[in-house]
XYZ file of N, CA and C in Angstrom:
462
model
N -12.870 -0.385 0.712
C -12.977 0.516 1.791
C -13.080 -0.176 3.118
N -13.656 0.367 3.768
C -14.032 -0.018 5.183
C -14.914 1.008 6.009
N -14.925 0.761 7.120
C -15.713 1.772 7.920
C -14.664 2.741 9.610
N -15.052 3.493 9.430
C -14.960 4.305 10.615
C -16.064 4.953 11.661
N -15.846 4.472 12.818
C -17.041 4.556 13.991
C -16.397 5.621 14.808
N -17.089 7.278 15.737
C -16.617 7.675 16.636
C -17.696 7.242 17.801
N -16.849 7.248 18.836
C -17.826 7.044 19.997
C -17.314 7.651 21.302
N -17.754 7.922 21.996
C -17.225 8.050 23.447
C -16.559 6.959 23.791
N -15.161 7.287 24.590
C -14.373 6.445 24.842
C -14.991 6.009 26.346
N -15.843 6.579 27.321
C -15.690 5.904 28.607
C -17.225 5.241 28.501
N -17.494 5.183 26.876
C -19.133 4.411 26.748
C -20.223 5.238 26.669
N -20.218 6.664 27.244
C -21.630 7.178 27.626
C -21.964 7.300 26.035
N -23.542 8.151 25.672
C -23.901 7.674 24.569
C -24.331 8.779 23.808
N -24.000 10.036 25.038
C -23.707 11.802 24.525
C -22.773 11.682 23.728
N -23.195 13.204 23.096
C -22.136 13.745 21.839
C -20.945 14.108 22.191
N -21.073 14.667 23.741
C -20.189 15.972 24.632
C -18.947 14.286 25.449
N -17.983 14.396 24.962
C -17.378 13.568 26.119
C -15.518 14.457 26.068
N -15.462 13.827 27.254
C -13.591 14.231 27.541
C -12.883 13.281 26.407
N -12.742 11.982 26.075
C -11.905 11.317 25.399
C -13.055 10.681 24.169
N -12.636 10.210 23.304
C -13.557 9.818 21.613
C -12.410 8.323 21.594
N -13.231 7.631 20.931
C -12.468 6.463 20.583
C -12.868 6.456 18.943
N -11.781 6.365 18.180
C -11.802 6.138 16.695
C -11.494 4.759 16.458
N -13.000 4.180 15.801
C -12.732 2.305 15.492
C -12.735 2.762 14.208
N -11.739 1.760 13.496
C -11.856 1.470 12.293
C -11.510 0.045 12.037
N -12.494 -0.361 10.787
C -12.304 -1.326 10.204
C -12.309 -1.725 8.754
N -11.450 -2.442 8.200
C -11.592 -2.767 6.902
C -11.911 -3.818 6.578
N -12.406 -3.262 5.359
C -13.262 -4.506 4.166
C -12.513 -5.749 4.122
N -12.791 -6.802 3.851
C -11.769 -7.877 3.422
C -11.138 -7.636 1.961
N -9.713 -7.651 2.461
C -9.084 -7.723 1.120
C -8.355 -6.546 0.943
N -8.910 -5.787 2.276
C -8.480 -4.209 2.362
C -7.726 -3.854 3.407
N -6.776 -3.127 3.707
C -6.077 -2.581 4.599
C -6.338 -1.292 5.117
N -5.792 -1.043 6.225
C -5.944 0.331 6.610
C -4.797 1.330 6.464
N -4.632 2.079 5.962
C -2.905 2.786 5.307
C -2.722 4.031 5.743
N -3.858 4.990 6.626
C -3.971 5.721 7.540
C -4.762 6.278 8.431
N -4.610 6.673 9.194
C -5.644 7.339 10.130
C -4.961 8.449 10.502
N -5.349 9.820 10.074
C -4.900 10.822 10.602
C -5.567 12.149 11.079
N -5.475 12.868 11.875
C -5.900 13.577 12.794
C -5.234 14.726 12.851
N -5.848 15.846 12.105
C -4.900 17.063 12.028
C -3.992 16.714 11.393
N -3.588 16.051 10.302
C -2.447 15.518 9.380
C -1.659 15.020 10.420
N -1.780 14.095 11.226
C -0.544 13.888 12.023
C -1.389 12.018 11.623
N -0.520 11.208 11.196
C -0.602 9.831 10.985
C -0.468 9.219 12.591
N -1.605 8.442 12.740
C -1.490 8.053 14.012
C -1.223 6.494 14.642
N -1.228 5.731 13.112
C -0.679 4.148 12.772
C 0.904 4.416 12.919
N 1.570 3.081 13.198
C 2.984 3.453 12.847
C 2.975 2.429 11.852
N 2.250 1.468 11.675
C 2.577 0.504 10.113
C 0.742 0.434 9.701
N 0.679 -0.007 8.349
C -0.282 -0.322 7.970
C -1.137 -1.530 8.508
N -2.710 -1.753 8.278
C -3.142 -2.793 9.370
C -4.527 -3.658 8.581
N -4.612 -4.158 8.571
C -5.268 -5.545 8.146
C -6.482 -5.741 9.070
N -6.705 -5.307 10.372
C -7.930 -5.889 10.792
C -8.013 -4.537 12.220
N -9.510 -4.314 12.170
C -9.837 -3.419 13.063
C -8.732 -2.731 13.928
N -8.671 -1.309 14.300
C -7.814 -0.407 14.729
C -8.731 0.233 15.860
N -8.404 0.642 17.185
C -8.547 1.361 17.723
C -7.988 2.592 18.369
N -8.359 3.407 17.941
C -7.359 4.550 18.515
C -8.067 5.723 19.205
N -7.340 6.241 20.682
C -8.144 7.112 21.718
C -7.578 8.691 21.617
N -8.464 9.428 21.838
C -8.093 10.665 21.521
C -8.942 11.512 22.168
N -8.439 12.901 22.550
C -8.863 13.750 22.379
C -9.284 14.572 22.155
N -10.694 15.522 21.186
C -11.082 15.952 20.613
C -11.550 17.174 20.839
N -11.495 18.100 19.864
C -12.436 19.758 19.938
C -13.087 19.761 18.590
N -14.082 20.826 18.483
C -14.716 20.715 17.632
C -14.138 20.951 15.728
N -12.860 21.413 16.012
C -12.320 21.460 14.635
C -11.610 20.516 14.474
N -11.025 19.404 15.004
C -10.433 18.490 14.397
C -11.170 17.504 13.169
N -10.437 17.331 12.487
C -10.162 17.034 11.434
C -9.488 15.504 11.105
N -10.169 14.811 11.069
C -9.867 13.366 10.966
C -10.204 12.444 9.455
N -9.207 11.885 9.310
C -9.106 11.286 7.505
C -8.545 10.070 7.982
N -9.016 8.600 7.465
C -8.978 7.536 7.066
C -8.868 6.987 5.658
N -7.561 6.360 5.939
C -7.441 5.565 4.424
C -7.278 4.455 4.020
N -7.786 3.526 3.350
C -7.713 2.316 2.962
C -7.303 1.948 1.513
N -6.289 0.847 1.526
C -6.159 0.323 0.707
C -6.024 -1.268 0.094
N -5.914 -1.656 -1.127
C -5.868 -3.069 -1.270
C -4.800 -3.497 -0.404
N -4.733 -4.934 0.104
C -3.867 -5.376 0.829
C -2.796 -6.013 -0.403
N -2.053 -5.880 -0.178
C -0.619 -6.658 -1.513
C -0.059 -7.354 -0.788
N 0.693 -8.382 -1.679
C 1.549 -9.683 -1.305
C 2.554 -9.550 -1.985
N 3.609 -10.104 -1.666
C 4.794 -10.139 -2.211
C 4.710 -11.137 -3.388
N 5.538 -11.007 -4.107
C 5.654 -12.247 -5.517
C 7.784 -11.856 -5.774
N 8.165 -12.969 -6.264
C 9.150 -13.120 -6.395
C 9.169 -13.940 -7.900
N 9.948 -13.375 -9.092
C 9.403 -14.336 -10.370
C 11.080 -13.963 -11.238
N 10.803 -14.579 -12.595
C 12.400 -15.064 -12.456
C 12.268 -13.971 -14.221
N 13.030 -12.629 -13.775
C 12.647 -11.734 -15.263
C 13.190 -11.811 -16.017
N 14.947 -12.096 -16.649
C 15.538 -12.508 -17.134
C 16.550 -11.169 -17.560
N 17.563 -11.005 -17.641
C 18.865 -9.952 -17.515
C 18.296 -9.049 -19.154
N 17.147 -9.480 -19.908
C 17.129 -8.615 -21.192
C 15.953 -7.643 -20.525
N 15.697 -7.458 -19.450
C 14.417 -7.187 -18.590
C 15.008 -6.219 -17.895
N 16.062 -6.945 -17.124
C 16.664 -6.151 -15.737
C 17.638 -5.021 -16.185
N 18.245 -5.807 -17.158
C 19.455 -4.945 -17.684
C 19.049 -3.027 -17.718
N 19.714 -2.541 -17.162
C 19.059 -0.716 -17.656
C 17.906 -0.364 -17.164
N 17.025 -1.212 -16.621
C 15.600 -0.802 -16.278
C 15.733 -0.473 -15.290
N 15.080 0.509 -14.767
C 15.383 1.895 -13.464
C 13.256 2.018 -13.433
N 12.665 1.756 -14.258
C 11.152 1.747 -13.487
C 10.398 0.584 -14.015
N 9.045 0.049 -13.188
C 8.023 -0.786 -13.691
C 7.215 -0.324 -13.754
N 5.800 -0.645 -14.755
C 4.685 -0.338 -14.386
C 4.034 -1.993 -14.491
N 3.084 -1.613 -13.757
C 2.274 -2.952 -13.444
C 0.788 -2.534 -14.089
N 0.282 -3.448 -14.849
C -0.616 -3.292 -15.056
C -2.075 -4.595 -15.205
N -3.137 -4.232 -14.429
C -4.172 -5.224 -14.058
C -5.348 -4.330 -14.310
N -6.467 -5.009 -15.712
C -7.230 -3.943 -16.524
C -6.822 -2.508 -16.221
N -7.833 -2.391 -15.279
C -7.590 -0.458 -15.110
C -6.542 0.482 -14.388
N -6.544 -0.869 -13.661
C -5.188 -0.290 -12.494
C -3.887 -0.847 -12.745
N -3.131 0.445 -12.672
C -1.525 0.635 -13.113
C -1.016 1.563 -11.583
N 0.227 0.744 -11.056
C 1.232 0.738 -10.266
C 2.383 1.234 -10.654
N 3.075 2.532 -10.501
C 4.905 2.180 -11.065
C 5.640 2.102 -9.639
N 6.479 1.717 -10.191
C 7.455 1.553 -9.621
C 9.053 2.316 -9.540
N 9.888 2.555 -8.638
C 11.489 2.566 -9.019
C 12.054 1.394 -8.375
N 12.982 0.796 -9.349
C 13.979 -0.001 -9.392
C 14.443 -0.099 -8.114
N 14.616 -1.064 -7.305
C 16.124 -0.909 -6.135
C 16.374 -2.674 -6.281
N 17.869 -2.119 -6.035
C 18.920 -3.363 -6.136
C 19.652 -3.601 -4.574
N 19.080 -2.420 -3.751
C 19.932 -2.650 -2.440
C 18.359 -3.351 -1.444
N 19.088 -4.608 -1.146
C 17.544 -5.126 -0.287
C 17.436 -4.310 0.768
N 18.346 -3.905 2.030
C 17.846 -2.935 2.471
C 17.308 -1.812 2.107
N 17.156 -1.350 1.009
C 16.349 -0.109 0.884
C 15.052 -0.375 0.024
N 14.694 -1.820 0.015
C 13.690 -2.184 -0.510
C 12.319 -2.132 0.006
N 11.362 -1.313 -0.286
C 10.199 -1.200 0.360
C 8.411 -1.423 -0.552
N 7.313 -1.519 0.290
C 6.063 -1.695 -1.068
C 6.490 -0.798 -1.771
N 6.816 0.220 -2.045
C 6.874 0.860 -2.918
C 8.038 0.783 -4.213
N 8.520 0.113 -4.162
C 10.216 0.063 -4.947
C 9.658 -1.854 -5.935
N 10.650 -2.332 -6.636
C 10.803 -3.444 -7.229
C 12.085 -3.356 -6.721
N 12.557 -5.107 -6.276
C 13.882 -5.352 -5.830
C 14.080 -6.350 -7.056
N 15.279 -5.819 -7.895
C 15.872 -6.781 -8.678
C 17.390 -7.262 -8.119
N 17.317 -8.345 -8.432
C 18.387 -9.628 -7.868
C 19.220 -9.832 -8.470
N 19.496 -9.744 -9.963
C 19.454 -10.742 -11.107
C 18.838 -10.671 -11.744
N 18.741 -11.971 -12.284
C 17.867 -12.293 -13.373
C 15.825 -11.979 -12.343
N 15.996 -12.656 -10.955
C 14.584 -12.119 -10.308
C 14.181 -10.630 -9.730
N 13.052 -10.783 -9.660
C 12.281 -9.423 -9.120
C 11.559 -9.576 -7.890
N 10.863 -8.799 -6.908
C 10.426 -9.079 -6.272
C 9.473 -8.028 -6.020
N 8.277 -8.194 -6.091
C 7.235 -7.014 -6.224
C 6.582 -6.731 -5.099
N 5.491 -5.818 -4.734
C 4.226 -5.855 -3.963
C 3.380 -5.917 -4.767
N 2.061 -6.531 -4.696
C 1.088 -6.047 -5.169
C -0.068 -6.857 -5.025
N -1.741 -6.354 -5.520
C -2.741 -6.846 -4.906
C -2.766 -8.610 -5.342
N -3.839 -9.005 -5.450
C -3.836 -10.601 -5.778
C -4.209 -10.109 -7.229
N -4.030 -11.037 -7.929
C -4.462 -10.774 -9.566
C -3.353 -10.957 -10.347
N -3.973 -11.080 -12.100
C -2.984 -11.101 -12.942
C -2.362 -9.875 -13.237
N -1.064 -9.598 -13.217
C -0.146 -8.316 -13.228
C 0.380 -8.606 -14.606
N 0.360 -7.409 -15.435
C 1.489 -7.764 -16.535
C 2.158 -6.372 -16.318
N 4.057 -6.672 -15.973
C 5.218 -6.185 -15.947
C 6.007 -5.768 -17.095
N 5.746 -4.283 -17.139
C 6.764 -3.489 -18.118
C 7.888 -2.943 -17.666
N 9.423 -3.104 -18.039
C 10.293 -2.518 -17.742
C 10.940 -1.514 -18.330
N 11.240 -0.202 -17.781
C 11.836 0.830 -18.624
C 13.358 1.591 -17.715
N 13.777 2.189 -18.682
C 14.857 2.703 -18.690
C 14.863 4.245 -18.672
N 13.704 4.657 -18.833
C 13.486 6.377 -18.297
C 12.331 6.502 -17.678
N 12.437 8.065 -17.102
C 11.121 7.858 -16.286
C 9.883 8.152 -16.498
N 9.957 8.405 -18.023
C 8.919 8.868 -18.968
C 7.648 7.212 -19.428
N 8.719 6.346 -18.644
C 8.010 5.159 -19.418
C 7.799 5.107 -20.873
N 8.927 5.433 -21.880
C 8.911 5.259 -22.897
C 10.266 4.103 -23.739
N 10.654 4.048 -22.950
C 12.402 3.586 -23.127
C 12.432 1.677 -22.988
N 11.208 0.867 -23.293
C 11.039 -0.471 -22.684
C 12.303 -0.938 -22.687
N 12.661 -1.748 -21.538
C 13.577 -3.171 -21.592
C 12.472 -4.425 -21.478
N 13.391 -5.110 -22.821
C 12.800 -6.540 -23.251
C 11.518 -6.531 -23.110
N 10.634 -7.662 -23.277
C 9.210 -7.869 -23.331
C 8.676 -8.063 -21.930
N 7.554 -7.995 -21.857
C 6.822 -7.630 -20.686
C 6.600 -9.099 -19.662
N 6.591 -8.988 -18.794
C 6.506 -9.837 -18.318
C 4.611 -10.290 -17.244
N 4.643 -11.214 -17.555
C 3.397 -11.568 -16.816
C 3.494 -12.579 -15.305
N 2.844 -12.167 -14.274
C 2.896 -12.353 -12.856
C 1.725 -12.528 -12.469
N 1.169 -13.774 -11.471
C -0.203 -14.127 -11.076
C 0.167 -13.966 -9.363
N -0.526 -12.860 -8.577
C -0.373 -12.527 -7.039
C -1.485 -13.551 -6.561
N -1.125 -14.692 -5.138
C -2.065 -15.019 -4.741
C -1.737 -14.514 -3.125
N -2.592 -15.436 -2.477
C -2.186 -15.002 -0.670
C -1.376 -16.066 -0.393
């Protein structure tokens, strides 16, 4: 997690002000993945170290902060009995499981997707040992080849 502070933006130390300043900060190890205000996202990318953001406020707004693990890229070499047909991943580290969809076009590659190359992959994900299942439906029942194992560092 992390924390979120409101305060008066011009300092005073009343409740009642014209502008609010929203600090946020995250935990180490943690990111910040939104801040939103009346459902309107007010980050334009995700953020790694304290955020400030100024606003205007009434008494019904509605403000949500979200944090998440920070992920790193990994690049590892899966082998064509892996890649072949496989359209999803799941990642799995004890409790926590990630899927994935497949993309083969690097531009449309994002955290959210696996970019296969070839025989390589290229993932997001937190630091830790990952073990990589590949499937061929979206039921996750359909495996390609044996699973593969991946160590994320920074």
């Amino acid at each position: 997690g992390g924390n979120a502070v409101i305060e008066c933006a011009s300092g005073n130390k009343g409740i009642i002000c014209e502008n609010y300043r929203l600090k946020v900060t995250p935990d180490a190890g943690v990111r910040i993945s939104s801040v939103k205000i009346n459902g309107v996202d007010k980050l334009t990318e995700k953020k790694d170290e304290e955020t400030v953001i100024t606003f205007t406020a009434t008494a019904s707004d509605r403000i949500e902060v979200t944090f998440e693990k920070v992920v790193y890229s990994v690049t590892a070499e899966a082998g064509r009995s892996r890649t072949d047909g496989a359209k999803y991943v799941k990642a799995v580290m004890g409790n926590e499981v990630r899927t994935f969809a497949v993309v083969v076009d690097e531009s449309k590659f994002t955290e959210d997707g696996v970019l296969v190359n070839g025989n390589s992959i290229t993932v997001w994900l937190p630091e830790g040992e990952w073990t990589l299942s590949f499937y061929s439906d979206i039921a996750m029942t359909k495996q390609c080849g044996s699973d593969l194992k991946v160590t994320v560092t920074k």
